[in-house]
């Protein structure tokens, strides 16, 4: 009896990993378009205020200008999870447009999940900066972000100015860094390698060596629930962070979290806006994409969330320019990054980090 | 009793939050080598008493001594008492042999002697061939014999059995009764046996203790309890009986005359006593149906029901509204319901229950 | 049999379908960074099995599983034994208390531990106040925190499984042993403990399997320093997007479960003596 019972009790346990994995693939179903209106569905970030700000700055003005089109926002935690969902509905997509990280989008482009845009339907594409352009008219960059240092303004009297401040013994045990496979750690590797005079496509040994010295000072390589919360609460004092979210958190925390773009420069992260292949509303979707790439929408979203615009015609005010990389001096310090190359080497770098940095 | 071996002195147990004591000032003296049974209805405190003797329950007050030594506060494992449970309580993860050997191991007895004594004990219950069996492969009867061997192998001062036969079928019960008694007499061990089966108690015991609601009602040899119960409870509890309540109307040469409403005046031999009322008891087997000779007490009645039991016939007779039980041996064809019959018993067949 | 049909169907849908999907996915191929290509290829398995780091992760997982299992059983055993044997009227209440943590998610409980064990959390404050330590002990963002939180999270499961497996432990047997001369300690060693082994094994298997597949606690408490198979699967599935590799890892983890299940049944039969 006991034996049989225990076997039965164990069975569901075996399911755990299977269910966990398949859960990643369950997509949400689309609502029917309501009454003569066209509804397009946008899949983008759910986290860090992105959703609210994007609806306010981009979607609402679009809907006002195009009364026949409604945009539904489907918030998802990460680009990778977006790709996971899109994979499962590849044959019958319920999403029309997706905003996600450049390198993840590239996999989707190759897998035939996204379709190239029609330049005639998205005229704003021609005004995009070089870094925002993607091969074969696939979904182009819609926002730029960059790595920064975030710090707790109560605990830190002299704000950091350089990436080298991470090695300041004052911060020992008070540092948070999201390690690879997260892009944060990948980006930091590129920056350090550049600072130490190396080319990341050749070798990252210099950066890894320097990081190994940093390892004992790091409190967490996997901040939970996220970096910004830890910095605000003082659980950590200095952290590798993304500019847009840090700027937003700075405002929302009444300055408890401070943001610094280190003098050595940084790397840029690109979110692309993509047309889902096989979507039923391709025209409306491209109309929306064009709007998202327009100088007005770009300026509005930058003012809300401090992502730098990708359309070169975008006019931003001084404050926004100061708090993004949108000044010519800052742009000059940005390190060129081949994200597709990095995506190919991400697993490799992750292994090196684990073996040579984290295990120390 | 002067040569008392196991003595219970005003033994009392009150469980927390219980208004009444489960066992109340119980006084029992057990002689060395005596077989005594605790008998009584369910919940009367038999188990509680036995477990206090074993050391599994701490008495609220009172004392227990064995051979003159007070053991009231001695822990179970130092009491040296053999215990047999209704549920056998054999260790399921040990073989039969290991079960029997367990108590000897606890006593740190040398291996060779352990072997010898285990073999002897198994031999005593005629189960030597089962030494290597697993406990789960035993029948109920075998299991209880092993439990007995296990309890006896340690040569305990007292053997305690709590309804050891209740889980067995009737035939096995009778067989084991005989066997337990045989072994008990062979080794002469002082034994306290708990049961609610009167036949068992009457058949096996040197003496009986009848209990009710935590108190001892009567202690005595089986025949004495049966023939001369001390009170209505004992009379009613042991065996089947007829009891008549009435007014004493006369006394004549050791024979009391008692007037029973609706039945008539009964004669019963009784010791000298100044009684106004009396309860007369007659056991059914003493009641003659259609007696051949004249008897001191004669009644007429109508057969209500007759049950044919093989060796006897049990008859319920209505005498003017009073039910009388009778037993007829060698009856042949049973009496038909409705038939009118004469009944009778001698004045020595009846007994006056002391009030 | 007819009565079993809906159950079997449910089992088929909830268990077999994901399993088949998983097995199929593990044979696909990942090209470039994360491009999923349909294929029938053992490449993912070869990749996983020839990756030295994966072996290290597997070893870590087993080690963590064993450590948590041993600690959980040691801590839970007295509680389970007490609950299984007590005749107190409070038994129901105590039982409810012991398993109440199951009502909250392990995410919530892990965050709870994250706060309790942090540098200025209750534990470190207490140690400091009592003068036992001057510097805070690092109890979070490392394997120590993971172990502490996992043990607490696993305790209700262990207690329930052990109580269910303590069927042969009985007061009667202990009393019999007592009457035969066994004191408390010897009674425990010779009677209670051996009889409780089936419960211990059931509890241990339960905790072990739950621990080696635990994802949330190692992820939240580990500070990115604790690598186990489950976090690896999660990373592969949701960050690196290598689904074939994630699936292959899952299948291998399932096989590992299978192995332990068989070992467990062997052991169980040995203890039950059948
Ligand atoms: N642990 C306990 N707590 C409270 N009351 C108890 C406890 N054990 C027994 N009792 C009560 O004490 C009284 C005597 O119980 P005991 O078990 O001694 O009866 P018994 O004569 O052995 O009955 P049975 O023939 O049914 O076995 C009963 O009223 C019972 O309900
Ligand atoms: Mg009893």
Short mmCIF file of C-alpha atoms in Angstrom, two decimals, chain A residues 88-275:
data_model
loop_
_atom_site.label_atom_id
_atom_site.label_comp_id
_atom_site.label_asym_id
_atom_site.label_seq_id
_atom_site.Cartn_x
_atom_site.Cartn_y
_atom_site.Cartn_z
CA UNK A 88 4.32 28.53 -30.38
CA UNK A 89 1.90 30.57 -32.45
CA UNK A 90 4.04 30.69 -35.55
CA UNK A 91 1.42 29.05 -37.77
CA UNK A 92 -1.42 31.21 -36.48
CA UNK A 93 -0.05 34.35 -34.87
CA UNK A 94 -2.26 36.43 -32.61
CA UNK A 95 0.32 39.20 -32.28
CA UNK A 96 0.94 41.75 -35.03
CA UNK A 97 3.84 43.82 -33.77
CA UNK A 98 6.55 43.09 -31.25
CA UNK A 99 9.17 45.26 -29.59
CA UNK A 100 12.15 43.28 -28.41
CA UNK A 101 15.89 43.23 -28.09
CA UNK A 102 17.83 43.38 -31.34
CA UNK A 103 19.69 40.12 -30.95
CA UNK A 104 16.62 38.12 -29.97
CA UNK A 105 14.75 39.66 -32.89
CA UNK A 106 17.50 38.47 -35.21
CA UNK A 107 16.76 34.85 -34.24
CA UNK A 108 13.09 35.48 -34.89
CA UNK A 109 13.94 37.01 -38.26
CA UNK A 110 15.87 33.89 -39.20
CA UNK A 111 13.20 31.53 -37.93
CA UNK A 112 10.65 33.27 -40.15
CA UNK A 113 8.64 34.61 -37.25
CA UNK A 114 9.02 38.22 -38.36
CA UNK A 115 8.52 39.63 -41.84
CA UNK A 116 10.46 42.45 -43.51
CA UNK A 117 8.73 45.83 -43.59
CA UNK A 118 7.58 47.58 -46.71
CA UNK A 119 9.63 50.84 -46.94
CA UNK A 120 6.75 52.47 -48.75
CA UNK A 121 4.45 51.83 -45.83
CA UNK A 122 7.03 52.80 -43.22
CA UNK A 123 8.58 55.95 -44.66
CA UNK A 124 10.12 56.99 -41.33
CA UNK A 125 12.58 54.11 -41.71
CA UNK A 126 14.78 56.19 -43.95
CA UNK A 127 15.49 58.73 -41.21
CA UNK A 128 16.81 56.23 -38.70
CA UNK A 129 20.35 56.33 -37.41
CA UNK A 130 22.76 53.77 -38.79
CA UNK A 131 22.78 51.76 -35.59
CA UNK A 132 19.02 51.37 -35.80
CA UNK A 133 18.96 49.91 -39.28
CA UNK A 134 18.56 46.18 -39.72
CA UNK A 135 19.35 44.05 -42.76
CA UNK A 136 16.73 43.41 -45.45
CA UNK A 137 14.22 45.88 -44.02
CA UNK A 138 13.50 43.68 -41.01
CA UNK A 139 12.14 45.49 -37.94
CA UNK A 140 14.47 48.44 -37.16
CA UNK A 141 15.59 49.93 -33.87
CA UNK A 142 12.90 51.88 -32.07
CA UNK A 143 14.73 52.75 -28.82
CA UNK A 144 18.31 53.05 -27.67
CA UNK A 145 19.37 52.39 -24.15
CA UNK A 146 22.78 52.16 -22.56
CA UNK A 147 24.51 50.64 -19.55
CA UNK A 148 25.09 52.92 -16.58
CA UNK A 149 26.03 52.77 -12.94
CA UNK A 150 23.18 53.18 -10.48
CA UNK A 151 23.96 54.06 -6.86
CA UNK A 152 22.18 54.63 -3.59
CA UNK A 153 22.39 58.38 -3.00
CA UNK A 154 22.00 58.04 0.77
CA UNK A 155 24.88 55.62 1.21
CA UNK A 156 27.21 57.09 -1.41
CA UNK A 157 28.47 60.60 -0.69
CA UNK A 158 30.69 61.01 -3.76
CA UNK A 159 28.91 59.73 -6.86
CA UNK A 160 30.96 57.35 -9.00
CA UNK A 161 32.38 58.71 -12.23
CA UNK A 162 34.16 55.73 -13.71
CA UNK A 163 33.65 52.03 -14.22
CA UNK A 164 36.80 51.65 -12.14
CA UNK A 165 34.84 52.80 -9.12
CA UNK A 166 33.38 49.29 -8.99
CA UNK A 167 36.73 48.21 -7.58
CA UNK A 168 36.65 50.81 -4.82
CA UNK A 169 36.92 48.81 -1.57
CA UNK A 170 34.25 51.06 -0.04
CA UNK A 171 31.67 49.14 -2.06
CA UNK A 172 32.83 45.70 -1.00
CA UNK A 173 29.79 43.42 -0.62
CA UNK A 174 27.51 46.19 -1.80
CA UNK A 175 27.61 45.65 -5.54
CA UNK A 176 25.03 44.08 -7.81
CA UNK A 177 25.77 42.89 -11.33
CA UNK A 178 23.51 40.83 -13.57
CA UNK A 179 25.86 38.22 -14.94
CA UNK A 180 25.63 36.67 -18.41
CA UNK A 181 23.55 35.30 -20.06
CA UNK A 182 21.92 38.64 -19.14
CA UNK A 183 22.96 41.41 -21.54
CA UNK A 184 24.17 43.52 -18.59
CA UNK A 185 27.13 41.27 -17.92
CA UNK A 186 27.84 40.83 -21.61
CA UNK A 187 27.90 44.60 -22.05
CA UNK A 188 30.17 45.14 -19.07
CA UNK A 189 32.63 42.65 -20.54
CA UNK A 190 32.74 44.63 -23.77
CA UNK A 191 33.26 47.92 -21.94
CA UNK A 192 36.04 46.62 -19.69
CA UNK A 193 37.76 44.94 -22.59
CA UNK A 194 37.70 48.21 -24.49
CA UNK A 195 39.03 50.10 -21.45
CA UNK A 196 41.88 47.62 -21.20
CA UNK A 197 42.67 48.09 -24.86
CA UNK A 198 41.39 44.80 -26.23
CA UNK A 199 39.05 43.78 -28.99
CA UNK A 200 36.22 41.67 -27.67
CA UNK A 201 35.96 39.65 -30.85
CA UNK A 202 39.57 38.57 -30.41
CA UNK A 203 39.82 37.84 -26.67
CA UNK A 204 38.04 38.85 -23.48
CA UNK A 205 40.81 37.61 -21.23
CA UNK A 206 41.74 41.15 -19.99
CA UNK A 207 38.14 41.89 -18.96
CA UNK A 208 37.72 38.51 -17.28
CA UNK A 209 40.92 38.97 -15.33
CA UNK A 210 39.76 42.34 -14.07
CA UNK A 211 36.30 40.95 -13.23
CA UNK A 212 37.84 38.14 -11.23
CA UNK A 213 39.30 40.78 -8.92
CA UNK A 214 35.87 42.28 -8.60
CA UNK A 215 34.09 39.02 -7.78
CA UNK A 216 34.64 39.05 -3.97
CA UNK A 217 33.04 42.50 -3.75
CA UNK A 218 29.89 41.47 -5.55
CA UNK A 219 26.91 40.71 -3.35
CA UNK A 220 24.77 39.23 -6.06
CA UNK A 221 25.18 38.24 -9.68
CA UNK A 222 21.46 37.77 -9.99
CA UNK A 223 19.65 40.63 -8.27
CA UNK A 224 16.19 39.75 -6.99
CA UNK A 225 13.55 41.00 -7.50
CA UNK A 226 15.66 43.44 -9.58
CA UNK A 227 18.71 45.69 -9.41
CA UNK A 228 16.73 48.90 -9.00
CA UNK A 229 14.85 47.66 -5.94
CA UNK A 230 18.11 46.61 -4.27
CA UNK A 231 19.74 49.97 -4.94
CA UNK A 232 16.75 51.95 -3.72
CA UNK A 233 16.51 49.94 -0.51
CA UNK A 234 20.23 50.22 0.18
CA UNK A 235 20.71 46.46 0.09
CA UNK A 236 23.37 47.24 -2.51
CA UNK A 237 25.04 50.61 -3.03
CA UNK A 238 26.41 50.38 -6.54
CA UNK A 239 25.00 48.46 -9.46
CA UNK A 240 25.29 47.82 -13.13
CA UNK A 241 22.04 49.16 -14.57
CA UNK A 242 20.27 50.34 -17.69
CA UNK A 243 19.87 54.04 -18.22
CA UNK A 244 16.16 54.28 -19.06
CA UNK A 245 14.90 52.32 -16.09
CA UNK A 246 17.40 53.98 -13.77
CA UNK A 247 16.28 57.46 -14.84
CA UNK A 248 12.67 56.50 -14.27
CA UNK A 249 13.46 54.95 -10.89
CA UNK A 250 15.43 58.07 -9.98
CA UNK A 251 12.33 60.17 -10.47
CA UNK A 252 10.01 57.71 -8.82
CA UNK A 253 12.23 57.27 -5.76
CA UNK A 254 12.69 61.01 -5.19
CA UNK A 255 16.34 60.66 -5.98
CA UNK A 256 17.16 57.72 -3.73
CA UNK A 257 18.65 56.07 -6.79
CA UNK A 258 21.27 58.03 -8.67
CA UNK A 259 22.44 57.38 -12.25
CA UNK A 260 25.85 57.99 -13.74
CA UNK A 261 27.16 57.46 -17.24
CA UNK A 262 30.82 56.66 -16.53
CA UNK A 263 33.33 58.81 -18.32
CA UNK A 264 34.81 55.91 -20.27
CA UNK A 265 31.54 55.58 -22.17
CA UNK A 266 29.16 52.68 -22.49
CA UNK A 267 27.45 50.34 -24.90
CA UNK A 268 24.07 50.84 -26.48
CA UNK A 269 21.25 48.35 -26.38
CA UNK A 270 18.73 48.42 -29.20
CA UNK A 271 15.06 47.46 -29.08
CA UNK A 272 13.61 46.79 -32.49
CA UNK A 273 10.01 47.03 -33.58
CA UNK A 274 8.98 44.07 -35.67
CA UNK A 275 6.16 42.95 -37.93
#
